Short mmCIF file of C-alpha atoms in Angstrom, two decimals:
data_model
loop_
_atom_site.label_atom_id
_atom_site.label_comp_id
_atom_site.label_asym_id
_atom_site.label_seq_id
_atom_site.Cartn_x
_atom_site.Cartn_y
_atom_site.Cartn_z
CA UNK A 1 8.48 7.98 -21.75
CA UNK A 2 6.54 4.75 -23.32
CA UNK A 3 8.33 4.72 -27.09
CA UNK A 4 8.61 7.90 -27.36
CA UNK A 5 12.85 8.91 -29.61
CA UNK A 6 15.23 9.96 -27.10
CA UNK A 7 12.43 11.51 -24.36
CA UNK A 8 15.97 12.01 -21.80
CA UNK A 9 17.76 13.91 -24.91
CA UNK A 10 15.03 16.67 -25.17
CA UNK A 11 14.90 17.06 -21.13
CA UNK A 12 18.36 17.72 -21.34
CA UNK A 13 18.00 19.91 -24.27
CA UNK A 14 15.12 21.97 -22.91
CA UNK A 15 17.30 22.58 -19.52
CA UNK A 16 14.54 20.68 -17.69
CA UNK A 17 14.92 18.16 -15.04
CA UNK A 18 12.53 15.29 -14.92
CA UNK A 19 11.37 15.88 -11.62
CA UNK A 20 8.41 13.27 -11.35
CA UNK A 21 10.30 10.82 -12.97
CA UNK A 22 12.69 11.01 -10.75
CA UNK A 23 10.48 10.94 -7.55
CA UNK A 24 8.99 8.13 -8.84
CA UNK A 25 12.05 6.12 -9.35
CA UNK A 26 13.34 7.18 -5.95
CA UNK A 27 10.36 5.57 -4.20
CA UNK A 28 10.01 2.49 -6.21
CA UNK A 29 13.90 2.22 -4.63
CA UNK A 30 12.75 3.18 -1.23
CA UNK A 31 9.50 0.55 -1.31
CA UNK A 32 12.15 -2.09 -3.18
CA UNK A 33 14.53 -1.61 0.02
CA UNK A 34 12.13 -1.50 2.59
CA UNK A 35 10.62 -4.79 0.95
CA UNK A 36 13.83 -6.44 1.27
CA UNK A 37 14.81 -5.17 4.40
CA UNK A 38 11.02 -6.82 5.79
CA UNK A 39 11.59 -9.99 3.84
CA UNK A 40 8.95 -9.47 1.51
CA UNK A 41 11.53 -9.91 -0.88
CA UNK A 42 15.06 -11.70 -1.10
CA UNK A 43 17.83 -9.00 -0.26
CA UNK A 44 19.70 -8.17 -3.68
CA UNK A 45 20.74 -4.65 -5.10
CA UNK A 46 17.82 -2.44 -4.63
CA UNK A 47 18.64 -0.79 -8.12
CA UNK A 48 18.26 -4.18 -9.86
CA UNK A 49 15.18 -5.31 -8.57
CA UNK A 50 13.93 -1.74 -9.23
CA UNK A 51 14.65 -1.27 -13.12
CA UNK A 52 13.71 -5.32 -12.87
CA UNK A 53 9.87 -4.25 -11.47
CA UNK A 54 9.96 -0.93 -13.18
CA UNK A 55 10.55 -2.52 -17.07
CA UNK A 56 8.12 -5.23 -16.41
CA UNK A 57 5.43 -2.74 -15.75
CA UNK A 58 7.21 -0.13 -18.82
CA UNK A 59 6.37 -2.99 -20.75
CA UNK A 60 2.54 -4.07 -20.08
CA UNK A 61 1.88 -0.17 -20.65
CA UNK A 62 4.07 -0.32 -23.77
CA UNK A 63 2.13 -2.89 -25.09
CA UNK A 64 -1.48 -1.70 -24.34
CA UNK A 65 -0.88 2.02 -25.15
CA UNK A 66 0.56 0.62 -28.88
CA UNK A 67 -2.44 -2.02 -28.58
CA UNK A 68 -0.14 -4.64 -29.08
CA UNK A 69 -1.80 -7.14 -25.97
CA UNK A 70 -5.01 -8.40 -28.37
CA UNK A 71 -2.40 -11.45 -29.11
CA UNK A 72 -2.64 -12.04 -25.39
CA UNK A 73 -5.55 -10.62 -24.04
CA UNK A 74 -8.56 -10.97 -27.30
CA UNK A 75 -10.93 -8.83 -25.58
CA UNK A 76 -10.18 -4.78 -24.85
CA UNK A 77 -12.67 -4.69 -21.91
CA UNK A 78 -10.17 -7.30 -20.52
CA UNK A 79 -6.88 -5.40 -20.91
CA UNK A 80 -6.53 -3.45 -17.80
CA UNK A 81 -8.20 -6.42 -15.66
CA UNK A 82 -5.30 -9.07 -17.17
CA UNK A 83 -2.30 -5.99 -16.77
CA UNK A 84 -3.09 -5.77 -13.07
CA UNK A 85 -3.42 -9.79 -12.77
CA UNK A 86 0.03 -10.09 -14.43
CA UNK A 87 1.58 -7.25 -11.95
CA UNK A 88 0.31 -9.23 -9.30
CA UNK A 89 1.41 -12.37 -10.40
CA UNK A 90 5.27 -10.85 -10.81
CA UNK A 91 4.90 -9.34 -7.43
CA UNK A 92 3.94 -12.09 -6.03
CA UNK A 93 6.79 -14.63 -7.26
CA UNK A 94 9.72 -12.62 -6.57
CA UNK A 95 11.87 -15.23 -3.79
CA UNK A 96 11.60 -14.54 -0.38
CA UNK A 97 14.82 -15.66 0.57
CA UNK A 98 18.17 -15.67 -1.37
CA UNK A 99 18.72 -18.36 -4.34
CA UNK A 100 20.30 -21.31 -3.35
CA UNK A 101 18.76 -21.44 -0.48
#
């Protein structure tokens, strides 16, 4: 899934479904919803705020499995420590309450 050409194409090709994938996407939704229906987070489409929380973390890994974060983060040790501190910190700033409001 991280970089890899086409990794949906050869799924399809091989007859295979993507079962975990697909579980997993299913209960980001389900946490997504039942975050905005508890007004953890401002009520929007579920499916946005999903692939919205689901590329954001895509691409942290993208960038530490292709050790692209030293221009971020200079020390390795610190990687993992500053990936979960910037999860947090998106988390943590998505509105409450509809814009304009």
């Amino acid at each position: 899934m991280f970089i890899q050409e086409e990794p949906m194409k050869k799924l399809t090709e091989l007859g295979c479904d993507w079962v975990r994938g697909d579980s997993a996407i299913s209960r980001l939704k389900a946490t997504v919803t039942d975050c905005m229906e508890s007004d953890y987070i401002a009520k929007g489409d579920p499916h946005l705020v999903s692939l919205c929380v689901w590329s954001f973390v895509h691409g942290l890994v993208s960038l530490a499995i292709r050790e692209r974060m030293e221009k971020f983060v200079p020390e390795k040790e610190m990687v993992l420590p500053v990936m979960k501190q910037s999860l947090h910190w998106f988390v943590n700033n998505l509105e409450t309450r509809p814009a304009g409001k």
